[in-house]
């Protein structure tokens, strides 16, 4: 299966599209392709304001929106769960994803974010709250440990994120290999659909991981 990331609902209803679902993330139209993954690390755009504004412009009777998964920045301290769930329900959206993700921050900075309640633990907690509110959840995970933690909270799909597309091809190859190694390890623990995210800048180095997975996720420009 495929899960394209779109800046707005598609023109054709899902019944006319072979793969149906899509991830709705209006912020991708506001950021250059090479910088999209940085949105989870730097305050360059208000992801959730763009998402909720886009949802308010959508009719709840619109068939394309009923197959949408909303991409939200879940560590945003100003994200009010009640407001978000109402906006999603009014637009007919039934799914939520932690996209963009804060997980690309690592080392000491990641520990600072965690201690401030704006790290991976917060992301998992808010995604779990959406699931408990009745929404389908699509979990992005950038490491094996985080993937396992996400799985404990029952997402319907798990998306493995290779990280930033660094200029050195060897770094991209190593990240892609790490994703490929995660897939068999996770299959032993769950029957959740495993997808591979292909950020801008990654090329054939991700082909092996995609061949092992159940599908792929990418920004459909």
mmCIF file of N, CA and C in Angstrom, residues 90-176:
data_model
loop_
_atom_site.group_PDB
_atom_site.id
_atom_site.type_symbol
_atom_site.label_atom_id
_atom_site.label_comp_id
_atom_site.label_asym_id
_atom_site.label_seq_id
_atom_site.Cartn_x
_atom_site.Cartn_y
_atom_site.Cartn_z
ATOM 1 N N UNK A 90 -15.423 17.489 12.634
ATOM 2 C CA UNK A 90 -16.262 18.333 11.787
ATOM 3 C C UNK A 90 -15.879 18.209 10.321
ATOM 4 N N UNK A 91 -14.595 17.976 10.047
ATOM 5 C CA UNK A 91 -14.143 17.823 8.666
ATOM 6 C C UNK A 91 -14.302 16.395 8.159
ATOM 7 N N UNK A 92 -14.713 15.490 9.055
ATOM 8 C CA UNK A 92 -14.874 14.100 8.639
ATOM 9 C C UNK A 92 -13.590 13.317 8.605
ATOM 10 N N UNK A 93 -12.524 13.855 9.222
ATOM 11 C CA UNK A 93 -11.226 13.169 9.247
ATOM 12 C C UNK A 93 -11.219 12.163 10.389
ATOM 13 N N UNK A 94 -10.751 10.958 10.118
ATOM 14 C CA UNK A 94 -10.810 9.908 11.137
ATOM 15 C C UNK A 94 -9.447 9.434 11.617
ATOM 16 N N UNK A 95 -8.360 10.037 11.119
ATOM 17 C CA UNK A 95 -7.032 9.572 11.503
ATOM 18 C C UNK A 95 -6.073 10.704 11.814
ATOM 19 N N UNK A 96 -5.048 10.406 12.641
ATOM 20 C CA UNK A 96 -4.038 11.387 13.039
ATOM 21 C C UNK A 96 -2.667 10.735 12.944
ATOM 22 N N UNK A 97 -1.668 11.514 12.510
ATOM 23 C CA UNK A 97 -0.280 11.049 12.457
ATOM 24 C C UNK A 97 0.625 12.061 13.138
ATOM 25 N N UNK A 98 1.691 11.581 13.754
ATOM 26 C CA UNK A 98 2.691 12.466 14.348
ATOM 27 C C UNK A 98 3.685 12.881 13.261
ATOM 28 N N UNK A 99 3.177 13.685 12.335
ATOM 29 C CA UNK A 99 3.991 14.177 11.213
ATOM 30 C C UNK A 99 3.755 15.665 11.064
ATOM 31 N N UNK A 100 4.818 16.474 11.164
ATOM 32 C CA UNK A 100 6.224 16.107 11.307
ATOM 33 C C UNK A 100 6.535 15.604 12.722
ATOM 34 N N UNK A 101 7.702 14.994 12.856
ATOM 35 C CA UNK A 101 8.070 14.404 14.137
ATOM 36 C C UNK A 101 9.280 15.100 14.749
ATOM 37 N N UNK A 102 9.284 15.138 16.078
ATOM 38 C CA UNK A 102 10.397 15.707 16.823
ATOM 39 C C UNK A 102 11.540 14.704 16.976
ATOM 40 N N UNK A 103 11.349 13.481 16.510
ATOM 41 C CA UNK A 103 12.310 12.405 16.754
ATOM 42 C C UNK A 103 13.646 12.590 16.041
ATOM 43 N N UNK A 104 13.744 13.534 15.117
ATOM 44 C CA UNK A 104 15.017 13.730 14.422
ATOM 45 C C UNK A 104 16.012 14.512 15.274
ATOM 46 N N UNK A 105 15.544 15.051 16.383
ATOM 47 C CA UNK A 105 16.437 15.683 17.354
ATOM 48 C C UNK A 105 17.042 14.577 18.217
ATOM 49 N N UNK A 106 18.358 14.607 18.400
ATOM 50 C CA UNK A 106 18.981 13.540 19.187
ATOM 51 C C UNK A 106 19.975 14.110 20.193
ATOM 52 N N UNK A 107 20.645 13.208 20.898
ATOM 53 C CA UNK A 107 21.690 13.610 21.833
ATOM 54 C C UNK A 107 21.164 14.429 23.000
ATOM 55 N N UNK A 108 21.986 15.361 23.463
ATOM 56 C CA UNK A 108 21.651 16.175 24.630
ATOM 57 C C UNK A 108 20.423 17.048 24.360
ATOM 58 N N UNK A 109 20.304 17.532 23.125
ATOM 59 C CA UNK A 109 19.142 18.367 22.791
ATOM 60 C C UNK A 109 17.853 17.585 22.955
ATOM 61 N N UNK A 110 17.848 16.313 22.540
ATOM 62 C CA UNK A 110 16.660 15.474 22.703
ATOM 63 C C UNK A 110 16.315 15.309 24.175
ATOM 64 N N UNK A 111 17.335 15.159 25.017
ATOM 65 C CA UNK A 111 17.079 15.012 26.452
ATOM 66 C C UNK A 111 16.487 16.296 27.037
ATOM 67 N N UNK A 112 16.931 17.443 26.529
ATOM 68 C CA UNK A 112 16.364 18.716 26.987
ATOM 69 C C UNK A 112 14.899 18.816 26.585
ATOM 70 N N UNK A 113 14.595 18.436 25.341
ATOM 71 C CA UNK A 113 13.207 18.471 24.881
ATOM 72 C C UNK A 113 12.339 17.536 25.723
ATOM 73 N N UNK A 114 12.857 16.340 26.003
ATOM 74 C CA UNK A 114 12.093 15.388 26.813
ATOM 75 C C UNK A 114 11.821 15.946 28.208
ATOM 76 N N UNK A 115 12.843 16.546 28.803
ATOM 77 C CA UNK A 115 12.672 17.069 30.161
ATOM 78 C C UNK A 115 11.693 18.237 30.186
ATOM 79 N N UNK A 116 11.527 18.909 29.037
ATOM 80 C CA UNK A 116 10.581 20.027 28.950
ATOM 81 C C UNK A 116 9.195 19.572 28.508
ATOM 82 N N UNK A 117 9.006 18.267 28.374
ATOM 83 C CA UNK A 117 7.706 17.752 27.956
ATOM 84 C C UNK A 117 7.404 17.994 26.503
ATOM 85 N N UNK A 118 8.455 18.091 25.675
ATOM 86 C CA UNK A 118 8.254 18.354 24.248
ATOM 87 C C UNK A 118 9.045 17.368 23.404
ATOM 88 N N UNK A 119 9.257 16.162 23.935
ATOM 89 C CA UNK A 119 10.040 15.164 23.220
ATOM 90 C C UNK A 119 9.206 13.990 22.770
ATOM 91 N N UNK A 120 9.887 12.871 22.544
ATOM 92 C CA UNK A 120 9.242 11.679 22.005
ATOM 93 C C UNK A 120 8.143 11.164 22.933
ATOM 94 N N UNK A 121 8.374 11.197 24.243
ATOM 95 C CA UNK A 121 7.371 10.709 25.183
ATOM 96 C C UNK A 121 6.068 11.496 25.045
ATOM 97 N N UNK A 122 6.183 12.799 24.848
ATOM 98 C CA UNK A 122 4.998 13.642 24.652
ATOM 99 C C UNK A 122 4.292 13.264 23.351
ATOM 100 N N UNK A 123 5.077 13.030 22.311
ATOM 101 C CA UNK A 123 4.514 12.657 21.019
ATOM 102 C C UNK A 123 3.693 11.368 21.145
ATOM 103 N N UNK A 124 4.258 10.391 21.833
ATOM 104 C CA UNK A 124 3.563 9.114 22.022
ATOM 105 C C UNK A 124 2.297 9.306 22.854
ATOM 106 N N UNK A 125 2.399 10.108 23.900
ATOM 107 C CA UNK A 125 1.253 10.321 24.790
ATOM 108 C C UNK A 125 0.094 10.985 24.059
ATOM 109 N N UNK A 126 0.391 11.988 23.252
ATOM 110 C CA UNK A 126 -0.686 12.698 22.545
ATOM 111 C C UNK A 126 -1.279 11.820 21.449
ATOM 112 N N UNK A 127 -0.434 11.066 20.752
ATOM 113 C CA UNK A 127 -0.960 10.158 19.730
ATOM 114 C C UNK A 127 -1.876 9.114 20.378
ATOM 115 N N UNK A 128 -1.484 8.639 21.553
ATOM 116 C CA UNK A 128 -2.321 7.686 22.290
ATOM 117 C C UNK A 128 -3.642 8.322 22.702
ATOM 118 N N UNK A 129 -3.602 9.599 23.090
ATOM 119 C CA UNK A 129 -4.834 10.290 23.477
ATOM 120 C C UNK A 129 -5.796 10.398 22.294
ATOM 121 N N UNK A 130 -5.259 10.647 21.109
ATOM 122 C CA UNK A 130 -6.120 10.678 19.919
ATOM 123 C C UNK A 130 -6.733 9.297 19.666
ATOM 124 N N UNK A 131 -5.947 8.247 19.843
ATOM 125 C CA UNK A 131 -6.495 6.894 19.638
ATOM 126 C C UNK A 131 -7.601 6.619 20.637
ATOM 127 N N UNK A 132 -7.383 7.015 21.890
ATOM 128 C CA UNK A 132 -8.400 6.800 22.915
ATOM 129 C C UNK A 132 -9.654 7.639 22.661
ATOM 130 N N UNK A 133 -9.495 8.727 21.880
ATOM 131 C CA UNK A 133 -10.641 9.554 21.510
ATOM 132 C C UNK A 133 -11.374 8.994 20.292
ATOM 133 N N UNK A 134 -10.899 7.872 19.774
ATOM 134 C CA UNK A 134 -11.599 7.204 18.684
ATOM 135 C C UNK A 134 -11.005 7.387 17.304
ATOM 136 N N UNK A 135 -9.820 7.991 17.221
ATOM 137 C CA UNK A 135 -9.199 8.216 15.920
ATOM 138 C C UNK A 135 -8.226 7.088 15.576
ATOM 139 N N UNK A 136 -8.148 6.774 14.289
ATOM 140 C CA UNK A 136 -7.079 5.904 13.813
ATOM 141 C C UNK A 136 -5.766 6.651 14.002
ATOM 142 N N UNK A 137 -4.697 5.949 14.355
ATOM 143 C CA UNK A 137 -3.408 6.621 14.498
ATOM 144 C C UNK A 137 -2.369 5.973 13.594
ATOM 145 N N UNK A 138 -1.592 6.843 12.941
ATOM 146 C CA UNK A 138 -0.466 6.424 12.116
ATOM 147 C C UNK A 138 0.783 6.965 12.798
ATOM 148 N N UNK A 139 1.644 6.062 13.263
ATOM 149 C CA UNK A 139 2.788 6.448 14.085
ATOM 150 C C UNK A 139 4.070 6.460 13.267
ATOM 151 N N UNK A 140 4.744 7.598 13.246
ATOM 152 C CA UNK A 140 6.071 7.699 12.647
ATOM 153 C C UNK A 140 7.100 7.393 13.723
ATOM 154 N N UNK A 141 8.107 6.577 13.379
ATOM 155 C CA UNK A 141 9.153 6.211 14.331
ATOM 156 C C UNK A 141 10.505 6.241 13.636
ATOM 157 N N UNK A 142 11.489 6.876 14.273
ATOM 158 C CA UNK A 142 12.807 7.031 13.671
ATOM 159 C C UNK A 142 13.856 6.127 14.289
ATOM 160 N N UNK A 143 13.458 5.225 15.188
ATOM 161 C CA UNK A 143 14.397 4.273 15.775
ATOM 162 C C UNK A 143 13.636 3.021 16.178
ATOM 163 N N UNK A 144 14.362 1.940 16.395
ATOM 164 C CA UNK A 144 13.714 0.693 16.789
ATOM 165 C C UNK A 144 13.056 0.825 18.159
ATOM 166 N N UNK A 145 13.729 1.482 19.095
ATOM 167 C CA UNK A 145 13.163 1.640 20.438
ATOM 168 C C UNK A 145 11.860 2.439 20.391
ATOM 169 N N UNK A 146 11.859 3.523 19.613
ATOM 170 C CA UNK A 146 10.644 4.331 19.512
ATOM 171 C C UNK A 146 9.542 3.569 18.800
ATOM 172 N N UNK A 147 9.908 2.797 17.776
ATOM 173 C CA UNK A 147 8.913 1.987 17.071
ATOM 174 C C UNK A 147 8.243 1.018 18.032
ATOM 175 N N UNK A 148 9.031 0.361 18.874
ATOM 176 C CA UNK A 148 8.464 -0.576 19.848
ATOM 177 C C UNK A 148 7.570 0.149 20.852
ATOM 178 N N UNK A 149 7.992 1.344 21.266
ATOM 179 C CA UNK A 149 7.171 2.115 22.206
ATOM 180 C C UNK A 149 5.858 2.529 21.556
ATOM 181 N N UNK A 150 5.902 2.921 20.295
ATOM 182 C CA UNK A 150 4.682 3.287 19.571
ATOM 183 C C UNK A 150 3.742 2.090 19.465
ATOM 184 N N UNK A 151 4.284 0.930 19.165
ATOM 185 C CA UNK A 151 3.454 -0.258 18.975
ATOM 186 C C UNK A 151 2.685 -0.640 20.234
ATOM 187 N N UNK A 152 3.241 -0.323 21.390
ATOM 188 C CA UNK A 152 2.559 -0.662 22.641
ATOM 189 C C UNK A 152 1.240 0.087 22.801
ATOM 190 N N UNK A 153 1.067 1.155 22.015
ATOM 191 C CA UNK A 153 -0.142 1.965 22.128
ATOM 192 C C UNK A 153 -1.102 1.757 20.960
ATOM 193 N N UNK A 154 -0.856 0.742 20.144
ATOM 194 C CA UNK A 154 -1.845 0.293 19.176
ATOM 195 C C UNK A 154 -2.111 1.134 17.950
ATOM 196 N N UNK A 155 -1.090 1.685 17.271
ATOM 197 C CA UNK A 155 -1.366 2.384 16.014
ATOM 198 C C UNK A 155 -1.815 1.402 14.932
ATOM 199 N N UNK A 156 -2.588 1.896 13.975
ATOM 200 C CA UNK A 156 -3.032 1.015 12.898
ATOM 201 C C UNK A 156 -1.929 0.812 11.865
ATOM 202 N N UNK A 157 -1.034 1.800 11.756
ATOM 203 C CA UNK A 157 0.103 1.699 10.847
ATOM 204 C C UNK A 157 1.322 2.328 11.502
ATOM 205 N N UNK A 158 2.472 1.741 11.244
ATOM 206 C CA UNK A 158 3.737 2.265 11.762
ATOM 207 C C UNK A 158 4.607 2.650 10.583
ATOM 208 N N UNK A 159 5.069 3.903 10.571
ATOM 209 C CA UNK A 159 5.894 4.423 9.476
ATOM 210 C C UNK A 159 7.321 4.596 9.971
ATOM 211 N N UNK A 160 8.253 3.907 9.340
ATOM 212 C CA UNK A 160 9.658 3.974 9.740
ATOM 213 C C UNK A 160 10.351 5.116 8.992
ATOM 214 N N UNK A 161 10.923 6.016 9.766
ATOM 215 C CA UNK A 161 11.510 7.263 9.245
ATOM 216 C C UNK A 161 13.035 7.134 9.243
ATOM 217 N N UNK A 162 13.708 7.298 8.095
ATOM 218 C CA UNK A 162 15.166 7.151 8.058
ATOM 219 C C UNK A 162 15.941 8.360 8.561
ATOM 220 N N UNK A 163 15.255 9.449 8.850
ATOM 221 C CA UNK A 163 15.946 10.642 9.328
ATOM 222 C C UNK A 163 16.209 11.638 8.226
ATOM 223 N N UNK A 164 17.104 12.569 8.503
ATOM 224 C CA UNK A 164 17.430 13.614 7.532
ATOM 225 C C UNK A 164 18.230 13.045 6.371
ATOM 226 N N UNK A 165 17.991 13.563 5.185
ATOM 227 C CA UNK A 165 18.756 13.157 4.004
ATOM 228 C C UNK A 165 20.053 13.969 3.974
ATOM 229 N N UNK A 166 21.078 13.443 4.598
ATOM 230 C CA UNK A 166 22.352 14.150 4.680
ATOM 231 C C UNK A 166 23.072 14.119 3.337
ATOM 232 N N UNK A 167 23.990 15.074 3.154
ATOM 233 C CA UNK A 167 24.665 15.201 1.860
ATOM 234 C C UNK A 167 25.543 13.996 1.545
ATOM 235 N N UNK A 168 26.131 13.395 2.555
ATOM 236 C CA UNK A 168 27.003 12.235 2.351
ATOM 237 C C UNK A 168 26.151 10.996 2.079
ATOM 238 N N UNK A 169 26.301 10.398 0.895
ATOM 239 C CA UNK A 169 25.474 9.239 0.524
ATOM 240 C C UNK A 169 25.684 8.066 1.475
ATOM 241 N N UNK A 170 26.881 7.991 2.073
ATOM 242 C CA UNK A 170 27.153 6.897 3.009
ATOM 243 C C UNK A 170 26.285 7.018 4.253
ATOM 244 N N UNK A 171 26.019 8.246 4.689
ATOM 245 C CA UNK A 171 25.130 8.454 5.831
ATOM 246 C C UNK A 171 23.704 8.044 5.472
ATOM 247 N N UNK A 172 23.275 8.396 4.265
ATOM 248 C CA UNK A 172 21.927 8.007 3.838
ATOM 249 C C UNK A 172 21.815 6.492 3.695
ATOM 250 N N UNK A 173 22.872 5.864 3.182
ATOM 251 C CA UNK A 173 22.861 4.407 3.026
ATOM 252 C C UNK A 173 22.800 3.713 4.384
ATOM 253 N N UNK A 174 23.554 4.227 5.355
ATOM 254 C CA UNK A 174 23.547 3.626 6.691
ATOM 255 C C UNK A 174 22.171 3.775 7.339
ATOM 256 N N UNK A 175 21.551 4.948 7.174
ATOM 257 C CA UNK A 175 20.222 5.169 7.744
ATOM 258 C C UNK A 175 19.193 4.251 7.091
ATOM 259 N N UNK A 176 19.312 4.063 5.789
ATOM 260 C CA UNK A 176 18.378 3.198 5.061
ATOM 261 C C UNK A 176 18.552 1.744 5.491
#
